[in-house]
Amino acid sequence: MDNTSLYAKLLKNPWSYTTGAIILGMANITMLSITGSAWGVTTPFSYWGAWFYQILGGQPDTWFYFSQKTHAAAITAGFWNNGHSVSNIGIIFGAFLATLLASQFKIKKIKSKKQIFGAILGGLLMGYGARIAFGCNIGALFSGTASMSLHGWVFMLFIFIGAIIGSKLLTKYFI
Amino acid sequence: MSEYTLDCLGEICPVPLIKTQKKLAALNKNDILIVSIDHSCAMKNIPEWARKEGHNVEIEEINDGEWEIYIEK
């Protein structure tokens, strides 16, 4: 295929980091002005877990975390009234649409048991970390620094340290 | 010169790049390394690195979401 066509430029080839950064910044401004809160990703996951646990008959609303004011209100309001839950679904569908438009969709095989172990352990660590840090690299770093909050910058420093340790472990166990 | 292959299907960044760097270091000048990948960001970072090192690089789209990167050392 011609690599310079408009289709290739817009939908197939990766955009530059600068283009991505500007679009993400504009999207966050839009989200903040419409919903009144800056973009976040992982806090809704804790709500998804709570709602799932409620379906199974559990009472997560008695836990300390979910009895805090904002979390308690979000749990009671439900999925469709939680803007970031809905935007998370949008991200998943948008990413899916993007791979389809670029015709790059592929179901990848799992190469080794190490990948399963790594994915589960990594997911648990990131989930735990995002809760005690009041957000992930979106809620804490991206929206935190944009809000001129110090915690975003502290988060950035420590995510670099974490990434250095992580890449040492990666080259030791996965290469 | 000889031809070598490196199967990185099912592996995500930065694993394909580091494996390519290690494999290429063990080859002789003018050898060809063919890296199979199915992770789109490896399609960006492997050629970028290899070109910076001064190697000739070609990318071929084999299938939906699957590529072969040809690197001449």
Tab-separated table of C-alpha atoms in Angstrom:
chain	number	residue	atom	x	y	z
A	1	MET	CA	0.000	0.000	0.000
A	2	ASP	CA	1.031	3.563	-0.673
A	3	ASN	CA	2.493	4.814	2.567
A	4	THR	CA	1.849	8.479	1.859
A	5	SER	CA	-1.913	8.310	1.161
A	6	LEU	CA	-4.263	10.195	3.432
A	7	TYR	CA	-5.633	6.882	4.723
A	8	ALA	CA	-2.149	5.674	5.677
A	9	LYS	CA	-1.241	8.983	7.291
A	10	LEU	CA	-4.414	9.310	9.339
A	11	LEU	CA	-5.430	5.769	10.186
A	12	LYS	CA	-2.572	3.356	9.596
A	13	ASN	CA	0.747	4.880	10.561
A	14	PRO	CA	1.353	5.783	14.195
A	15	TRP	CA	0.921	9.470	15.017
A	16	SER	CA	3.841	11.364	16.482
A	17	TYR	CA	4.111	11.768	20.260
A	18	THR	CA	3.531	15.514	19.832
A	19	THR	CA	0.271	14.992	17.915
A	20	GLY	CA	-0.881	12.482	20.541
A	21	ALA	CA	0.030	14.807	23.410
A	22	ILE	CA	-1.875	17.750	21.930
A	23	ILE	CA	-4.982	15.652	21.233
A	24	LEU	CA	-4.904	14.127	24.739
A	25	GLY	CA	-4.535	17.606	26.246
A	26	MET	CA	-7.508	18.930	24.255
A	27	ALA	CA	-9.587	15.876	25.203
A	28	ASN	CA	-8.812	16.423	28.891
A	29	ILE	CA	-9.761	20.130	28.672
A	30	THR	CA	-13.047	19.158	26.993
A	31	MET	CA	-13.738	16.487	29.594
A	32	LEU	CA	-12.983	18.855	32.479
A	33	SER	CA	-15.214	21.616	31.099
A	34	ILE	CA	-18.140	19.272	30.405
A	35	THR	CA	-18.075	16.948	33.430
A	36	GLY	CA	-16.272	19.125	35.974
A	37	SER	CA	-13.632	16.516	36.740
A	38	ALA	CA	-10.305	15.805	35.037
A	39	TRP	CA	-9.726	12.497	33.287
A	40	GLY	CA	-9.102	9.371	35.360
A	41	VAL	CA	-9.078	5.675	34.532
A	42	THR	CA	-8.485	3.380	37.485
A	43	THR	CA	-10.842	4.711	40.169
A	44	PRO	CA	-13.855	3.402	38.153
A	45	PHE	CA	-12.213	-0.048	38.113
A	46	SER	CA	-12.556	-0.143	41.893
A	47	TYR	CA	-16.257	0.699	41.422
A	48	TRP	CA	-16.614	-2.051	38.801
A	49	GLY	CA	-15.164	-4.445	41.362
A	50	ALA	CA	-17.579	-3.161	44.026
A	51	TRP	CA	-20.626	-3.486	41.744
A	52	PHE	CA	-19.553	-6.992	40.740
A	53	TYR	CA	-19.112	-7.916	44.410
A	54	GLN	CA	-22.596	-6.473	45.131
A	55	ILE	CA	-24.088	-8.734	42.429
A	56	LEU	CA	-22.467	-11.688	44.186
A	57	GLY	CA	-24.167	-10.552	47.418
A	58	GLY	CA	-21.238	-8.736	49.023
A	59	GLN	CA	-21.479	-5.429	50.876
A	60	PRO	CA	-18.457	-3.380	49.780
A	61	ASP	CA	-20.188	-0.141	50.894
A	62	THR	CA	-19.279	-1.024	54.492
A	63	TRP	CA	-15.552	-0.988	53.631
A	64	PHE	CA	-13.516	2.068	54.616
A	65	TYR	CA	-12.551	2.885	50.998
A	66	PHE	CA	-16.113	2.745	49.649
A	67	SER	CA	-17.598	4.557	52.664
A	68	GLN	CA	-15.628	7.707	51.787
A	69	LYS	CA	-17.984	10.404	50.509
A	70	THR	CA	-17.152	10.548	46.772
A	71	HIS	CA	-16.762	6.782	46.427
A	72	ALA	CA	-19.997	6.081	48.320
A	73	ALA	CA	-21.891	8.535	46.089
A	74	ALA	CA	-20.438	6.987	42.924
A	75	ILE	CA	-21.312	3.447	44.037
A	76	THR	CA	-24.937	4.456	44.732
A	77	ALA	CA	-25.248	6.456	41.464
A	78	GLY	CA	-24.332	3.448	39.333
A	79	PHE	CA	-22.399	2.817	36.127
A	80	TRP	CA	-24.095	5.207	33.677
A	81	ASN	CA	-23.846	8.159	36.098
A	82	ASN	CA	-20.115	7.613	36.522
A	83	GLY	CA	-18.468	9.603	33.705
A	84	HIS	CA	-15.105	7.853	33.906
A	85	SER	CA	-16.694	4.389	33.817
A	86	VAL	CA	-18.383	5.384	30.569
A	87	SER	CA	-15.187	6.958	29.166
A	88	ASN	CA	-13.303	3.723	29.953
A	89	ILE	CA	-15.776	1.824	27.773
A	90	GLY	CA	-15.233	4.515	25.120
A	91	ILE	CA	-11.461	3.966	25.269
A	92	ILE	CA	-11.838	0.212	24.777
A	93	PHE	CA	-14.237	0.635	21.831
A	94	GLY	CA	-12.183	3.483	20.351
A	95	ALA	CA	-8.978	1.436	20.496
A	96	PHE	CA	-10.796	-1.518	18.927
A	97	LEU	CA	-12.147	0.720	16.149
A	98	ALA	CA	-8.678	2.164	15.522
A	99	THR	CA	-7.095	-1.282	15.036
A	100	LEU	CA	-9.962	-2.304	12.725
A	101	LEU	CA	-9.618	0.877	10.619
A	102	ALA	CA	-5.874	0.279	10.334
A	103	SER	CA	-6.633	-3.413	9.560
A	104	GLN	CA	-4.213	-4.447	12.273
A	105	PHE	CA	-6.571	-6.506	14.406
A	106	LYS	CA	-5.081	-9.806	15.499
A	107	ILE	CA	-5.754	-12.189	18.349
A	108	LYS	CA	-2.309	-12.877	19.712
A	109	LYS	CA	-1.197	-16.191	21.065
A	110	ILE	CA	0.147	-16.538	24.560
A	111	LYS	CA	3.754	-17.483	24.110
A	112	SER	CA	4.674	-18.753	27.547
A	113	LYS	CA	3.313	-19.332	31.058
A	114	LYS	CA	5.619	-16.542	32.176
A	115	GLN	CA	3.441	-14.063	30.256
A	116	ILE	CA	0.322	-15.150	32.181
A	117	PHE	CA	2.159	-14.937	35.488
A	118	GLY	CA	3.627	-11.535	34.533
A	119	ALA	CA	0.264	-10.145	33.420
A	120	ILE	CA	-1.553	-11.198	36.611
A	121	LEU	CA	1.215	-10.047	38.946
A	122	GLY	CA	1.673	-6.794	37.018
A	123	GLY	CA	-2.068	-6.106	37.022
A	124	LEU	CA	-2.350	-6.668	40.766
A	125	LEU	CA	0.642	-4.437	41.514
A	126	MET	CA	-0.602	-1.649	39.230
A	127	GLY	CA	-4.112	-1.854	40.675
A	128	TYR	CA	-2.833	-1.747	44.251
A	129	GLY	CA	-0.380	1.049	43.444
A	130	ALA	CA	-3.030	3.140	41.688
A	131	ARG	CA	-5.299	2.954	44.759
A	132	ILE	CA	-2.705	3.997	47.339
A	133	ALA	CA	-1.353	6.713	44.988
A	134	PHE	CA	-4.834	8.222	44.387
A	135	GLY	CA	-4.758	7.330	40.703
A	136	CYS	CA	-2.750	5.871	37.851
A	137	ASN	CA	-0.560	7.607	35.277
A	138	ILE	CA	-3.704	9.285	33.969
A	139	GLY	CA	-5.539	10.381	37.122
A	140	ALA	CA	-2.444	11.050	39.227
A	141	LEU	CA	0.216	11.995	36.641
A	142	PHE	CA	-1.552	13.400	33.566
A	143	SER	CA	-4.470	15.125	35.293
A	144	GLY	CA	-2.440	15.790	38.472
A	145	THR	CA	0.347	17.744	36.758
A	146	ALA	CA	-2.224	19.541	34.562
A	147	SER	CA	-4.006	20.647	37.753
A	148	MET	CA	-0.698	22.055	39.096
A	149	SER	CA	-0.853	19.574	41.941
A	150	LEU	CA	2.435	18.543	43.550
A	151	HIS	CA	1.329	14.917	43.875
A	152	GLY	CA	1.457	14.501	40.091
A	153	TRP	CA	5.150	15.456	40.014
A	154	VAL	CA	6.001	13.210	42.978
A	155	PHE	CA	4.159	10.409	41.152
A	156	MET	CA	6.272	11.076	38.029
A	157	LEU	CA	9.543	10.822	39.950
A	158	PHE	CA	8.578	7.518	41.529
A	159	ILE	CA	7.129	6.041	38.343
A	160	PHE	CA	10.572	6.578	36.759
A	161	ILE	CA	12.232	4.738	39.651
A	162	GLY	CA	9.638	1.977	39.340
A	163	ALA	CA	10.171	1.742	35.585
A	164	ILE	CA	13.943	1.402	36.031
A	165	ILE	CA	13.493	-1.446	38.538
A	166	GLY	CA	10.796	-2.978	36.316
A	167	SER	CA	12.985	-2.971	33.211
A	168	LYS	CA	15.840	-4.615	35.148
A	169	LEU	CA	13.431	-7.389	36.217
A	170	LEU	CA	12.077	-7.620	32.655
A	171	THR	CA	15.492	-8.127	31.060
A	172	LYS	CA	16.365	-10.646	33.780
A	173	TYR	CA	13.241	-12.816	33.562
A	174	PHE	CA	11.671	-12.205	30.125
A	175	ILE	CA	14.542	-11.968	27.639
B	1	MET	CA	26.412	-13.254	4.455
B	2	SER	CA	23.677	-15.408	5.897
B	3	GLU	CA	20.065	-14.995	6.886
B	4	TYR	CA	18.705	-15.360	10.410
B	5	THR	CA	15.183	-15.209	11.798
B	6	LEU	CA	13.879	-14.082	15.160
B	7	ASP	CA	10.333	-14.986	16.224
B	8	CYS	CA	8.867	-12.263	18.437
B	9	LEU	CA	5.195	-13.050	17.738
B	10	GLY	CA	3.087	-12.677	20.865
B	11	GLU	CA	5.669	-10.505	22.602
B	12	ILE	CA	5.118	-6.933	23.621
B	13	CYS	CA	7.377	-3.923	24.023
B	14	PRO	CA	10.146	-3.632	24.866
B	15	VAL	CA	10.877	-7.390	24.580
B	16	PRO	CA	11.079	-7.534	20.726
B	17	LEU	CA	13.482	-4.568	20.620
B	18	ILE	CA	15.830	-5.949	23.294
B	19	LYS	CA	15.813	-9.412	21.670
B	20	THR	CA	16.610	-7.833	18.294
B	21	GLN	CA	19.466	-5.812	19.779
B	22	LYS	CA	20.958	-8.936	21.392
B	23	LYS	CA	20.547	-11.101	18.297
B	24	LEU	CA	21.961	-8.500	15.909
B	25	ALA	CA	25.011	-8.006	18.123
B	26	ALA	CA	25.896	-11.691	17.633
B	27	LEU	CA	25.721	-11.518	13.806
B	28	ASN	CA	28.414	-10.652	11.279
B	29	LYS	CA	28.485	-7.663	8.967
B	30	ASN	CA	26.143	-7.955	5.932
B	31	ASP	CA	24.090	-10.710	7.627
B	32	ILE	CA	20.318	-10.309	7.333
B	33	LEU	CA	18.049	-10.593	10.364
B	34	ILE	CA	14.310	-11.088	9.836
B	35	VAL	CA	12.259	-10.246	12.921
B	36	SER	CA	8.608	-11.380	13.056
B	37	ILE	CA	6.407	-9.160	15.206
B	38	ASP	CA	2.698	-8.648	15.895
B	39	HIS	CA	2.945	-5.671	18.253
B	40	SER	CA	2.540	-2.394	16.403
B	41	CYS	CA	4.830	-0.328	18.629
B	42	ALA	CA	7.708	-2.735	17.864
B	43	MET	CA	7.141	-1.794	14.223
B	44	LYS	CA	8.109	1.750	15.243
B	45	ASN	CA	10.868	1.272	17.817
B	46	ILE	CA	12.852	-1.560	16.135
B	47	PRO	CA	13.325	0.250	12.753
B	48	GLU	CA	14.007	3.541	14.562
B	49	TRP	CA	16.778	1.964	16.616
B	50	ALA	CA	18.245	-0.040	13.698
B	51	ARG	CA	18.347	2.992	11.377
B	52	LYS	CA	20.005	5.051	14.089
B	53	GLU	CA	22.690	2.335	14.259
B	54	GLY	CA	23.186	2.777	10.512
B	55	HIS	CA	21.585	-0.461	9.271
B	56	ASN	CA	19.344	-0.840	6.231
B	57	VAL	CA	15.792	-1.630	7.317
B	58	GLU	CA	12.694	-2.761	5.450
B	59	ILE	CA	9.259	-3.512	6.867
B	60	GLU	CA	6.816	-5.857	5.239
B	61	GLU	CA	3.205	-6.265	6.286
B	62	ILE	CA	2.614	-10.024	6.254
B	63	ASN	CA	-0.954	-10.124	7.504
B	64	ASP	CA	-3.407	-8.059	9.571
B	65	GLY	CA	-1.348	-6.903	12.546
B	66	GLU	CA	1.697	-8.970	11.585
B	67	TRP	CA	4.995	-7.694	10.193
B	68	GLU	CA	8.473	-8.823	9.200
B	69	ILE	CA	11.345	-6.422	9.719
B	70	TYR	CA	14.435	-6.991	7.546
B	71	ILE	CA	17.617	-5.612	9.022
B	72	GLU	CA	20.938	-5.718	7.204
B	73	LYS	CA	23.847	-5.511	9.600
